[in-house]
Amino acid sequence: MTHPSRRALIAGNWKMHRTVSESVALAHAIADGSRLGPRTDVVLAPVFTALFAVHQALKGTGIFLGAQDLHWDAQGAFTGEISGPMLADVGAQYVIVGHSERRQFFADTDENVRKKTRAALQYNLIPIVCVGESLAERDGGLTFEVIGRQLDAALHGLTFDQVAPLVIAYEPVWAIGTGKTAKASDAQLAHAFLRDRVRNRFAESADSLRILYGGSVKADNAAELLAQPDIDGALVGGASLDAETFGRIIRAAG
Ligand code: PGA
């Protein structure tokens, strides 16, 4: 992360883990154990049911609250869904959009991801838009084609101003929860490709765009990944469930 206009961002995606009381305890443990660097933002994304309690727990800590998904409408007959205004109402400031597990298991399409990205921005939530290729796609030499398509779809129709706060997460699907991390140099190539693609459409807003790496980020590989010029932070799954480990990842960001 070299550009002076970018703050590092370390986001913990707790996925479908932890009850409300466990989430609150984890949030306290992370807040107590992590000395936030002056140029590092931290986001915790618990399950929906724990959002409000974690929001209360994070008050005064400087740590932001994120949700893991949203529906694009403000309200309506969509059983089981949660909207942007509802997330903002319980204190969320960020929302993960298009995570590969949503794409894989819950039929999130490029078009849905586009609608969710727009909705997040509309309701003043910062979307963390996930893109990433599967192992078959990587082996077939399709990495850039796939992540380029996913990025274009998410940004379609957005204006320069709307793109400014957005966060992208490059998460190769084969690296998520597998213990396999992309080589730092390979991840850097993908990040530089994504930033160039944004630059071609939105000029200088690409310099301030934060692009996170996700996929088996751990305390012992975070520093090398975060040292790459276009890797501005990390989206962390498994390792964010342990306050000690997550604290070490936060410290690796500076
Ligand atoms: P992982 O998950 O760190 O457990 O690989 C990352 C993610 O899915 O965001």
Short mmCIF file of C-alpha atoms and ligand atoms in Angstrom, two decimals:
data_model
loop_
_atom_site.label_atom_id
_atom_site.label_comp_id
_atom_site.label_asym_id
_atom_site.label_seq_id
_atom_site.Cartn_x
_atom_site.Cartn_y
_atom_site.Cartn_z
CA MET A 1 0.00 0.00 0.00
CA THR A 2 2.00 2.93 -1.18
CA HIS A 3 -0.40 5.63 -2.20
CA PRO A 4 -0.66 8.41 0.40
CA SER A 5 -4.40 8.88 -0.11
CA ARG A 6 -5.23 5.32 0.97
CA ARG A 7 -5.83 4.13 4.53
CA ALA A 8 -5.35 0.42 5.18
CA LEU A 9 -8.51 -1.54 5.89
CA ILE A 10 -8.65 -4.83 7.76
CA ALA A 11 -12.12 -6.39 7.72
CA GLY A 12 -13.18 -9.43 9.71
CA ASN A 13 -15.91 -11.50 8.08
CA TRP A 14 -17.32 -13.69 10.84
CA LYS A 15 -19.59 -15.54 8.39
CA MET A 16 -22.21 -17.73 10.13
CA HIS A 17 -20.35 -17.93 13.43
CA ARG A 18 -21.03 -16.77 16.99
CA THR A 19 -24.15 -16.02 18.98
CA VAL A 20 -24.90 -12.49 20.15
CA SER A 21 -23.07 -12.84 23.48
CA GLU A 22 -20.13 -14.57 21.82
CA SER A 23 -19.97 -11.83 19.17
CA VAL A 24 -19.96 -9.12 21.81
CA ALA A 25 -17.19 -10.89 23.72
CA LEU A 26 -15.13 -11.23 20.53
CA ALA A 27 -15.68 -7.58 19.61
CA HIS A 28 -14.48 -6.51 23.09
CA ALA A 29 -11.47 -8.79 22.89
CA ILE A 30 -10.51 -7.40 19.47
CA ALA A 31 -11.04 -3.80 20.56
CA ASP A 32 -9.03 -4.32 23.75
CA GLY A 33 -6.16 -6.08 22.03
CA SER A 34 -5.71 -4.03 18.91
CA ARG A 35 -3.85 -0.77 18.94
CA LEU A 36 -5.14 0.84 15.78
CA GLY A 37 -2.46 2.45 13.69
CA PRO A 38 -3.20 6.03 12.63
CA ARG A 39 -3.69 4.97 9.02
CA THR A 40 -5.59 1.70 9.55
CA ASP A 41 -9.35 1.16 9.59
CA VAL A 42 -10.88 -1.99 11.05
CA VAL A 43 -14.31 -3.41 10.25
CA LEU A 44 -16.06 -6.30 12.01
CA ALA A 45 -18.88 -8.07 10.16
CA PRO A 46 -20.89 -10.31 12.53
CA VAL A 47 -24.09 -12.21 11.74
CA PHE A 48 -27.21 -10.05 11.30
CA THR A 49 -28.62 -10.95 14.71
CA ALA A 50 -25.51 -9.66 16.46
CA LEU A 51 -25.16 -6.38 14.56
CA PHE A 52 -26.86 -4.11 17.04
CA ALA A 53 -25.17 -5.57 20.10
CA VAL A 54 -21.76 -5.39 18.42
CA HIS A 55 -22.49 -1.81 17.40
CA GLN A 56 -23.02 -1.00 21.09
CA ALA A 57 -19.87 -2.88 22.04
CA LEU A 58 -17.76 -0.98 19.50
CA LYS A 59 -18.84 2.49 20.60
CA GLY A 60 -15.81 4.68 21.24
CA THR A 61 -13.34 2.10 19.92
CA GLY A 62 -12.86 3.53 16.43
CA ILE A 63 -13.71 0.12 14.93
CA PHE A 64 -16.40 0.11 12.25
CA LEU A 65 -19.36 -2.24 11.95
CA GLY A 66 -20.09 -4.13 8.73
CA ALA A 67 -22.85 -6.45 7.54
CA GLN A 68 -22.32 -9.48 5.33
CA ASP A 69 -25.00 -8.85 2.68
CA LEU A 70 -28.06 -6.72 1.90
CA HIS A 71 -31.11 -6.65 -0.31
CA TRP A 72 -31.27 -3.85 -2.88
CA ASP A 73 -34.78 -2.64 -2.03
CA ALA A 74 -35.45 -0.52 1.04
CA GLN A 75 -38.35 -2.74 2.15
CA GLY A 76 -40.88 -5.15 0.71
CA ALA A 77 -42.14 -8.71 0.52
CA PHE A 78 -38.74 -10.42 0.52
CA THR A 79 -38.87 -13.02 3.25
CA GLY A 80 -35.58 -13.49 5.03
CA GLU A 81 -33.87 -10.43 3.54
CA ILE A 82 -32.41 -7.30 5.18
CA SER A 83 -32.21 -3.89 3.51
CA GLY A 84 -29.62 -1.12 3.49
CA PRO A 85 -31.65 1.28 5.66
CA MET A 86 -32.19 -1.52 8.20
CA LEU A 87 -28.45 -2.15 8.38
CA ALA A 88 -27.73 1.55 8.76
CA ASP A 89 -30.39 1.67 11.48
CA VAL A 90 -28.42 -0.80 13.64
CA GLY A 91 -25.17 1.07 13.12
CA ALA A 92 -23.57 -0.66 10.13
CA GLN A 93 -21.27 1.53 8.04
CA TYR A 94 -19.91 -1.13 5.68
CA VAL A 95 -21.48 -4.07 3.89
CA ILE A 96 -19.88 -7.00 2.08
CA VAL A 97 -21.41 -7.52 -1.37
CA GLY A 98 -21.00 -10.44 -3.76
CA HIS A 99 -18.96 -12.67 -1.48
CA SER A 100 -18.12 -15.86 -3.36
CA GLU A 101 -20.13 -17.91 -0.84
CA ARG A 102 -23.19 -15.80 -1.72
CA ARG A 103 -22.46 -16.25 -5.43
CA GLN A 104 -21.85 -20.00 -5.05
CA PHE A 105 -24.53 -21.08 -2.56
CA PHE A 106 -27.17 -18.34 -2.74
CA ALA A 107 -27.33 -17.55 -6.44
CA ASP A 108 -25.89 -14.06 -6.27
CA THR A 109 -25.39 -13.06 -9.89
CA ASP A 110 -23.33 -10.21 -11.36
CA GLU A 111 -26.62 -8.37 -11.83
CA ASN A 112 -27.63 -8.81 -8.17
CA VAL A 113 -24.19 -7.66 -7.10
CA ARG A 114 -24.62 -4.54 -9.22
CA LYS A 115 -27.99 -3.80 -7.61
CA LYS A 116 -26.66 -4.43 -4.10
CA THR A 117 -23.62 -2.21 -4.71
CA ARG A 118 -25.84 0.66 -5.87
CA ALA A 119 -28.23 0.16 -2.96
CA ALA A 120 -25.41 0.18 -0.42
CA LEU A 121 -24.12 3.49 -1.78
CA GLN A 122 -27.61 4.91 -1.89
CA TYR A 123 -28.08 4.19 1.81
CA ASN A 124 -24.65 5.47 2.84
CA LEU A 125 -23.09 2.10 3.46
CA ILE A 126 -19.62 1.48 2.07
CA PRO A 127 -19.80 -1.65 -0.07
CA ILE A 128 -16.91 -4.11 0.03
CA VAL A 129 -17.45 -5.69 -3.37
CA CYS A 130 -15.90 -9.14 -3.72
CA VAL A 131 -14.53 -10.54 -6.95
CA GLY A 132 -12.48 -13.67 -7.55
CA GLU A 133 -11.90 -16.59 -9.84
CA SER A 134 -12.48 -20.29 -9.13
CA LEU A 135 -9.68 -22.83 -9.37
CA ALA A 136 -10.97 -24.09 -12.73
CA GLU A 137 -11.04 -20.53 -14.04
CA ARG A 138 -7.51 -19.89 -12.82
CA ASP A 139 -6.25 -23.13 -14.33
CA GLY A 140 -7.98 -22.19 -17.58
CA GLY A 141 -6.15 -18.85 -17.70
CA LEU A 142 -9.39 -16.95 -17.16
CA THR A 143 -8.51 -15.07 -13.95
CA PHE A 144 -8.41 -11.58 -15.45
CA GLU A 145 -11.40 -12.16 -17.69
CA VAL A 146 -13.52 -13.31 -14.73
CA ILE A 147 -12.52 -10.62 -12.23
CA GLY A 148 -12.72 -7.95 -14.94
CA ARG A 149 -16.27 -9.04 -15.76
CA GLN A 150 -17.31 -9.11 -12.09
CA LEU A 151 -15.80 -5.68 -11.49
CA ASP A 152 -17.41 -4.13 -14.58
CA ALA A 153 -20.79 -5.52 -13.58
CA ALA A 154 -20.56 -4.13 -10.05
CA LEU A 155 -19.51 -0.67 -11.24
CA HIS A 156 -21.92 -0.49 -14.15
CA GLY A 157 -23.88 2.76 -14.17
CA LEU A 158 -22.04 4.29 -11.22
CA THR A 159 -20.72 7.84 -11.37
CA PHE A 160 -17.26 9.03 -10.45
CA ASP A 161 -18.50 10.32 -7.08
CA GLN A 162 -20.25 7.09 -6.25
CA VAL A 163 -17.15 5.03 -6.89
CA ALA A 164 -14.97 7.11 -4.56
CA PRO A 165 -15.85 5.44 -1.21
CA LEU A 166 -16.15 1.92 -2.63
CA VAL A 167 -13.89 -0.93 -1.50
CA ILE A 168 -13.03 -3.92 -3.69
CA ALA A 169 -11.93 -7.28 -2.30
CA TYR A 170 -10.00 -9.65 -4.51
CA GLU A 171 -10.76 -13.09 -3.14
CA PRO A 172 -9.63 -16.02 -5.27
CA VAL A 173 -12.30 -18.64 -4.51
CA TRP A 174 -9.74 -21.46 -4.25
CA ALA A 175 -7.99 -19.58 -1.42
CA ILE A 176 -11.05 -19.03 0.80
CA GLY A 177 -11.10 -21.23 3.88
CA THR A 178 -8.63 -23.64 2.28
CA GLY A 179 -5.40 -22.54 3.90
CA LYS A 180 -4.05 -21.83 0.40
CA THR A 181 -3.10 -18.21 -0.08
CA ALA A 182 -2.36 -16.60 -3.41
CA LYS A 183 1.32 -15.81 -3.77
CA ALA A 184 1.80 -12.17 -2.84
CA SER A 185 3.16 -11.47 -6.32
CA ASP A 186 0.13 -13.11 -8.00
CA ALA A 187 -2.27 -11.21 -5.76
CA GLN A 188 -0.42 -7.97 -6.58
CA LEU A 189 -0.91 -8.66 -10.32
CA ALA A 190 -4.65 -9.11 -9.83
CA HIS A 191 -4.89 -5.97 -7.69
CA ALA A 192 -2.96 -3.88 -10.20
CA PHE A 193 -5.21 -5.21 -12.96
CA LEU A 194 -8.35 -4.21 -11.01
CA ARG A 195 -6.99 -0.76 -10.21
CA ASP A 196 -6.06 -0.16 -13.87
CA ARG A 197 -9.50 -1.20 -14.91
CA VAL A 198 -11.06 1.32 -12.54
CA ARG A 199 -8.55 3.94 -13.68
CA ASN A 200 -9.61 3.47 -17.29
CA ARG A 201 -13.19 4.31 -16.37
CA PHE A 202 -12.95 6.66 -13.42
CA ALA A 203 -9.50 8.25 -13.81
CA GLU A 204 -7.94 9.41 -10.58
CA SER A 205 -10.53 7.85 -8.25
CA ALA A 206 -8.51 4.66 -8.81
CA ASP A 207 -5.68 6.07 -6.69
CA SER A 208 -7.87 6.35 -3.62
CA LEU A 209 -9.74 3.07 -4.23
CA ARG A 210 -8.96 0.49 -1.58
CA ILE A 211 -8.48 -3.05 -2.82
CA LEU A 212 -8.34 -5.74 -0.14
CA TYR A 213 -6.98 -9.25 -0.51
CA GLY A 214 -8.99 -12.13 0.93
CA GLY A 215 -8.42 -15.87 1.11
CA SER A 216 -6.66 -17.58 4.04
CA VAL A 217 -5.05 -14.41 5.35
CA LYS A 218 -3.29 -15.36 8.60
CA ALA A 219 -0.99 -13.63 11.06
CA ASP A 220 2.08 -15.10 9.36
CA ASN A 221 1.30 -14.16 5.75
CA ALA A 222 -0.41 -10.80 6.25
CA ALA A 223 2.74 -8.66 6.28
CA GLU A 224 4.00 -9.96 2.94
CA LEU A 225 0.61 -9.48 1.28
CA LEU A 226 0.12 -6.01 2.77
CA ALA A 227 3.56 -4.93 1.60
CA GLN A 228 2.44 -5.14 -2.05
CA PRO A 229 1.87 -1.71 -3.61
CA ASP A 230 -1.74 -2.37 -4.64
CA ILE A 231 -2.87 -4.43 -1.63
CA ASP A 232 -4.53 -1.97 0.73
CA GLY A 233 -5.83 -4.34 3.35
CA ALA A 234 -7.39 -7.71 3.97
CA LEU A 235 -10.78 -9.36 4.18
CA VAL A 236 -10.24 -12.02 6.80
CA GLY A 237 -12.55 -14.97 7.50
CA GLY A 238 -11.34 -17.74 9.82
CA ALA A 239 -8.49 -15.78 11.36
CA SER A 240 -10.82 -12.94 12.39
CA LEU A 241 -12.57 -15.24 14.88
CA ASP A 242 -9.52 -15.25 17.13
CA ALA A 243 -8.83 -11.86 18.72
CA GLU A 244 -5.12 -12.51 19.19
CA THR A 245 -4.57 -13.59 15.59
CA PHE A 246 -6.74 -10.83 14.16
CA GLY A 247 -4.87 -8.29 16.28
CA ARG A 248 -1.61 -9.46 14.73
CA ILE A 249 -3.09 -9.01 11.24
CA ILE A 250 -4.21 -5.50 12.17
CA ARG A 251 -0.72 -4.69 13.42
CA ALA A 252 0.79 -6.01 10.17
CA ALA A 253 -1.12 -3.23 8.39
CA GLY A 254 0.87 -0.62 10.33
P1 PGA B 1 -10.84 -17.06 4.96
O1 PGA B 1 -12.11 -16.31 4.36
O2 PGA B 1 -9.92 -15.98 5.52
O3 PGA B 1 -11.37 -17.97 6.02
O4 PGA B 1 -10.17 -17.79 3.83
C1 PGA B 1 -11.99 -15.10 3.67
C2 PGA B 1 -13.35 -14.65 3.20
O5 PGA B 1 -14.16 -15.49 2.82
O6 PGA B 1 -13.65 -13.44 3.18
#
